[in-house]
C-alpha positions as a Python dict, from the first residue, in 0.01 Angstrom:
ca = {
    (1, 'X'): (0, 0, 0),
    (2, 'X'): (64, -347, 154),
    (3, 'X'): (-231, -457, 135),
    (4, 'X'): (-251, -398, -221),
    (5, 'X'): (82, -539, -278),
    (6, 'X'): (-45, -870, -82),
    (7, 'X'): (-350, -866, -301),
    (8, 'X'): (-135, -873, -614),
    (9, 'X'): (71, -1145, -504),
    (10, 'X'): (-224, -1380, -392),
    (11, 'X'): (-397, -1300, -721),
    (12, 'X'): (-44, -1390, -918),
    (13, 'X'): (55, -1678, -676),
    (14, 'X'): (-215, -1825, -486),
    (15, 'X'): (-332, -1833, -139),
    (16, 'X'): (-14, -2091, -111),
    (17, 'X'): (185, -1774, -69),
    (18, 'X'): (114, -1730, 299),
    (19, 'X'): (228, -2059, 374),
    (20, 'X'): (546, -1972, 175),
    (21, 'X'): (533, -1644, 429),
    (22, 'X'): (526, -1898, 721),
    (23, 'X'): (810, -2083, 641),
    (24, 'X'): (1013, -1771, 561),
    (25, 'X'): (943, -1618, 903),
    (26, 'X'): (1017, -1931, 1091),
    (27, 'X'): (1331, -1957, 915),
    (28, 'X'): (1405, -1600, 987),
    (29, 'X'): (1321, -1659, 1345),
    (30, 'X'): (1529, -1997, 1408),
    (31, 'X'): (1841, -1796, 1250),
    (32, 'X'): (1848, -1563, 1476),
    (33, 'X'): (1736, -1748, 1787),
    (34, 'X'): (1992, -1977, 1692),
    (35, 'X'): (2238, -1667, 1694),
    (36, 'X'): (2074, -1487, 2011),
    (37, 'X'): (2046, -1831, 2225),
    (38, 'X'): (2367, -2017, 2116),
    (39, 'X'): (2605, -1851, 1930),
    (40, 'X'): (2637, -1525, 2159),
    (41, 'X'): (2614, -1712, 2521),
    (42, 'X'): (2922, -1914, 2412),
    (43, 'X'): (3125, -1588, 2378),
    (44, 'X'): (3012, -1449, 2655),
    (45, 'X'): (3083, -1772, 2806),
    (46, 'X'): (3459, -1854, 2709),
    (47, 'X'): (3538, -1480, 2579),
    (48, 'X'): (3432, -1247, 2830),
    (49, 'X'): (3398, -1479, 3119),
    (50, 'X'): (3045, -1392, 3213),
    (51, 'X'): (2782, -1603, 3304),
    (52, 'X'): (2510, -1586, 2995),
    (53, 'X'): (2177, -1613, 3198),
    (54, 'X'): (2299, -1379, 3464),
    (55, 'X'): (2389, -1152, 3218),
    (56, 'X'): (2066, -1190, 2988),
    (57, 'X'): (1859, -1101, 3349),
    (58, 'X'): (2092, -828, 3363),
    (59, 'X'): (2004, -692, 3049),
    (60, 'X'): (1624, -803, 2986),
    (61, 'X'): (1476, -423, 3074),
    (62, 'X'): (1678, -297, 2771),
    (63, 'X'): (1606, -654, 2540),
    (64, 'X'): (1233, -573, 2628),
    (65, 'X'): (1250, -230, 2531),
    (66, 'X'): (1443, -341, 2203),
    (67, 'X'): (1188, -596, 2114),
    (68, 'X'): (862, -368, 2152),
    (69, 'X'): (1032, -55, 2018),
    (70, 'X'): (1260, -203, 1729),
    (71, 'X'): (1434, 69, 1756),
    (72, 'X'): (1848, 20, 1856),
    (73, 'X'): (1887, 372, 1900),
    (74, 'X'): (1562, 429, 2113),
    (75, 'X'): (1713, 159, 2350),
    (76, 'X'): (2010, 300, 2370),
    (77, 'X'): (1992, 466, 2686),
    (78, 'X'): (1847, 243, 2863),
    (79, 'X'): (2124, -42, 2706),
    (80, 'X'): (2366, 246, 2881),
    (81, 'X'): (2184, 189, 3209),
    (82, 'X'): (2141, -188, 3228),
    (83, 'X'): (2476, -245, 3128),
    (84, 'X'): (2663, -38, 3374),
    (85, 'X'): (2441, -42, 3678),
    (86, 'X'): (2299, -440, 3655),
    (87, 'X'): (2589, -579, 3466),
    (88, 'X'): (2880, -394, 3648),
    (89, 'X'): (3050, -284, 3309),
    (90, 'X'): (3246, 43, 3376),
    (91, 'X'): (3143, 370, 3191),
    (92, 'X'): (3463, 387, 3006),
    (93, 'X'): (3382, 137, 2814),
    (94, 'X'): (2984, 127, 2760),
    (95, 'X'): (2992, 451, 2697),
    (96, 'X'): (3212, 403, 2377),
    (97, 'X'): (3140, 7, 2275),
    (98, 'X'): (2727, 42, 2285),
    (99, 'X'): (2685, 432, 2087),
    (100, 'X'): (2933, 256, 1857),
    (101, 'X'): (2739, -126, 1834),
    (102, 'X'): (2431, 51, 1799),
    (103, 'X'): (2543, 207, 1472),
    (104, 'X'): (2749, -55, 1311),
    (105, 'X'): (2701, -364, 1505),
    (106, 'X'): (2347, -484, 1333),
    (107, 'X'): (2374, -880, 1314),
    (108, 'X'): (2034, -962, 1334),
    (109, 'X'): (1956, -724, 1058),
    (110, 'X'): (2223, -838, 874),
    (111, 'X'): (2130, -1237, 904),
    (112, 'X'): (1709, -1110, 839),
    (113, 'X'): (1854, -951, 500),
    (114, 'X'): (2047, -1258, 378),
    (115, 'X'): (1728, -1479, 462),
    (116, 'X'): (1501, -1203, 303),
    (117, 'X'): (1664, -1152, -27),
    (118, 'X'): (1679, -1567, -84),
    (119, 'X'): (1349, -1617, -44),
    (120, 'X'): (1276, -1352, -271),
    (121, 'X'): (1519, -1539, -532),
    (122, 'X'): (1335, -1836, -404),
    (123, 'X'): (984, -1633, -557),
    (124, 'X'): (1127, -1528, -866),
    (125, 'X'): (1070, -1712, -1183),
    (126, 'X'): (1381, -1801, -1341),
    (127, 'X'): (1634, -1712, -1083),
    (128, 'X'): (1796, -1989, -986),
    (129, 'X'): (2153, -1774, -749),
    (130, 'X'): (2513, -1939, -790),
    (131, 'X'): (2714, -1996, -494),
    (132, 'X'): (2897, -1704, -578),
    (133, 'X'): (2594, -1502, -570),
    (134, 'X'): (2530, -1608, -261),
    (135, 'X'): (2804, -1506, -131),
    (136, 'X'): (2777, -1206, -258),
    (137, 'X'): (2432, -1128, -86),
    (138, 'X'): (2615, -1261, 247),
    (139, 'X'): (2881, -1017, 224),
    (140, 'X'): (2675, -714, 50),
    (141, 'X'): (2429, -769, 376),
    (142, 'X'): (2670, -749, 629),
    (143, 'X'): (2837, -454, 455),
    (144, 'X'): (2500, -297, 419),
    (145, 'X'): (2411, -337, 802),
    (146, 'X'): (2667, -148, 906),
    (147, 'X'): (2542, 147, 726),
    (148, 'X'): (2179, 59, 872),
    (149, 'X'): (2045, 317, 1093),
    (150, 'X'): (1881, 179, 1386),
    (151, 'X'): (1523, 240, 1335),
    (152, 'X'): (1213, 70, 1225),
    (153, 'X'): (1256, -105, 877),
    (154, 'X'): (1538, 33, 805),
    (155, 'X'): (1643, -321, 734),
    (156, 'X'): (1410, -272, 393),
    (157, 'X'): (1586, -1, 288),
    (158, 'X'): (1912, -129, 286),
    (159, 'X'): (1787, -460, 107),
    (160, 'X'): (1754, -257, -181),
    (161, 'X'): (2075, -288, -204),
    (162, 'X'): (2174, -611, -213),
    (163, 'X'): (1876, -668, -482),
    (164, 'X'): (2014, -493, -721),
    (165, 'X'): (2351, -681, -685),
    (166, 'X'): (2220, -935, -787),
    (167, 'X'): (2018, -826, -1055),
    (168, 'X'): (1666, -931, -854),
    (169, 'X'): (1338, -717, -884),
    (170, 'X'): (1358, -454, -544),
    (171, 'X'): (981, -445, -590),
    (172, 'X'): (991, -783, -469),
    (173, 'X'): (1016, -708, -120),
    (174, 'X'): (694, -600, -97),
    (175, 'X'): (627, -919, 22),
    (176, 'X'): (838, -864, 277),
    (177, 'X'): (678, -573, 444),
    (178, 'X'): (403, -764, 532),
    (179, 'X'): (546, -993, 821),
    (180, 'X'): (781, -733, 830),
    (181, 'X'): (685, -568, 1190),
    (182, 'X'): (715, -877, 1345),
    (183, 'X'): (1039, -994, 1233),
    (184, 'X'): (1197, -622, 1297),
    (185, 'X'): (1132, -652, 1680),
    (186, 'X'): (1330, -987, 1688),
    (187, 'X'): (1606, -869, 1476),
    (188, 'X'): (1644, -530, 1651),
    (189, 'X'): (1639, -753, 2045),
    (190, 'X'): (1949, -978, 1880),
    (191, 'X'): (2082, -637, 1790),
    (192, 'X'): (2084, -536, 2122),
    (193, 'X'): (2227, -838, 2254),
    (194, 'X'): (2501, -891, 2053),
    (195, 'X'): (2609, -494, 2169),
    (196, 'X'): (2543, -572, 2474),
    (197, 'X'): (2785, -903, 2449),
    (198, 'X'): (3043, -717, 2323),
    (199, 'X'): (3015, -431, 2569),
    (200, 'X'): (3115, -736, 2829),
    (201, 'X'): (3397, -904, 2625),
    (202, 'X'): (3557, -558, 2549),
    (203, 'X'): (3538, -481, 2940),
    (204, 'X'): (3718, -795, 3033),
    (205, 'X'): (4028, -753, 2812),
    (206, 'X'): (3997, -367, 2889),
    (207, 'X'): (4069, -484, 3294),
    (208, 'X'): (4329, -723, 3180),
    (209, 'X'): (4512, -464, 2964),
    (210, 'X'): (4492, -220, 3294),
    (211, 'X'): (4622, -491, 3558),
    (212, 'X'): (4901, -504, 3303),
    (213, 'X'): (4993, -187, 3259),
    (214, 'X'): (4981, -191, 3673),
    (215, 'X'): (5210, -470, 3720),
    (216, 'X'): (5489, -300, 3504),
    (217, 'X'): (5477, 6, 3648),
    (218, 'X'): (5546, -136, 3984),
    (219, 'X'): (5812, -387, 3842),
    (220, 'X'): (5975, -35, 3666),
    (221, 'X'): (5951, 154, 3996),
    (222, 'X'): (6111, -158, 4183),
}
């Protein structure tokens, strides 16, 4: 089926669509690198007090097994795992944060969509999206990826979705499925990460909140 699919779109569009397919996966890829690299190291950084590359080593076996599964929920036992016995995060809070991020938490799948769905406005003749359709794709994909289960392509399915908000073609992402392997296996390792991140800044502010409640009880039974 994708093969035919990428048949019909170099006999519509040229050979020049694979370059177009280049540039849309390196855009993909330098979003969410740009996320996984930058973004999330500075709040584990100056939110949850952790050192990022310690805490990326900490959590590699589990990134790995994101990457070659793309799978969120397949890693999630081993996310469990890395996170409490090589990052030191307690049980009580893994436990709830990561079963949790791994169902609503999908911020790589949710940047791949918004990407996805303009270059497939970007393909389409006579679409030319306002800013406030743009926003609306932004804000359709992010409430869309929460809803994502965490499974191959399931990133496709959902896109659906946001095509038809704003009135593009949903066959169009046929494209899409061709690179789309690739692309899935870096989106579902940010995925990871960013659960993983917020396992650690949820942890810190969960032993703050406890050394609290441990200080007033000893001032109340002074």
């Amino acid at each position: 089926g994708v093969l035919c699919l990428m048949f019909y779109a170099s006999a519509t569009q040229g050979l020049s669509i694979f370059g177009q397919l280049g540039m849309y996966m390196l855009t993909v890829a330098c979003a969410l690198s740009i996320h996984a690299i930058v973004t999330l190291p500075l709040i584990l950084r100056f939110v949850a007090n952790q050192n990022p590359w310690r805490f990326a080593k900490a959590m590699s076996p589990a990134l790995l097994t994101a990457f070659s599964s793309a799978s969120s929920n397949a890693t999630l036992p081993l996310t469990l795992t890395s996170v409490e016995r090589r990052a030191g995060v307690s049980n009580r809070v893994s436990s709830f944060v990561l079963p949790l991020g791994a169902t609503v938490n999908m911020d790589g799948t949710a940047l791949y969509e918004v990407v996805a769905v303009l270059f497939i406005a970007n393909l389409t003749p006579g679409v030319d999206l306002t800013i406030t359709q743009q926003i609306i794709v932004a804000l359709t994909a992010l409430l869309a990826s929460i809803g994502a289960a965490g499974i191959p392509h399931a990133g496709l399915v959902m896109m659906v979705i946001i095509l038809q908000a704003v009135g593009l073609p949903t066959e169009a992402q046929g494209l899409n499925i061709a690179v789309d392997r690739i692309l899935d296996m870096a989106r579902t390792c940010v995925n990871v990460w960013s659960d993983s991140c917020g396992c650690a800044v949820i942890a810190r502010f969960e032993v703050r909140s406890n050394a609290s409640l441990r200080s007033v009880s000893r001032v109340g039974d002074s």
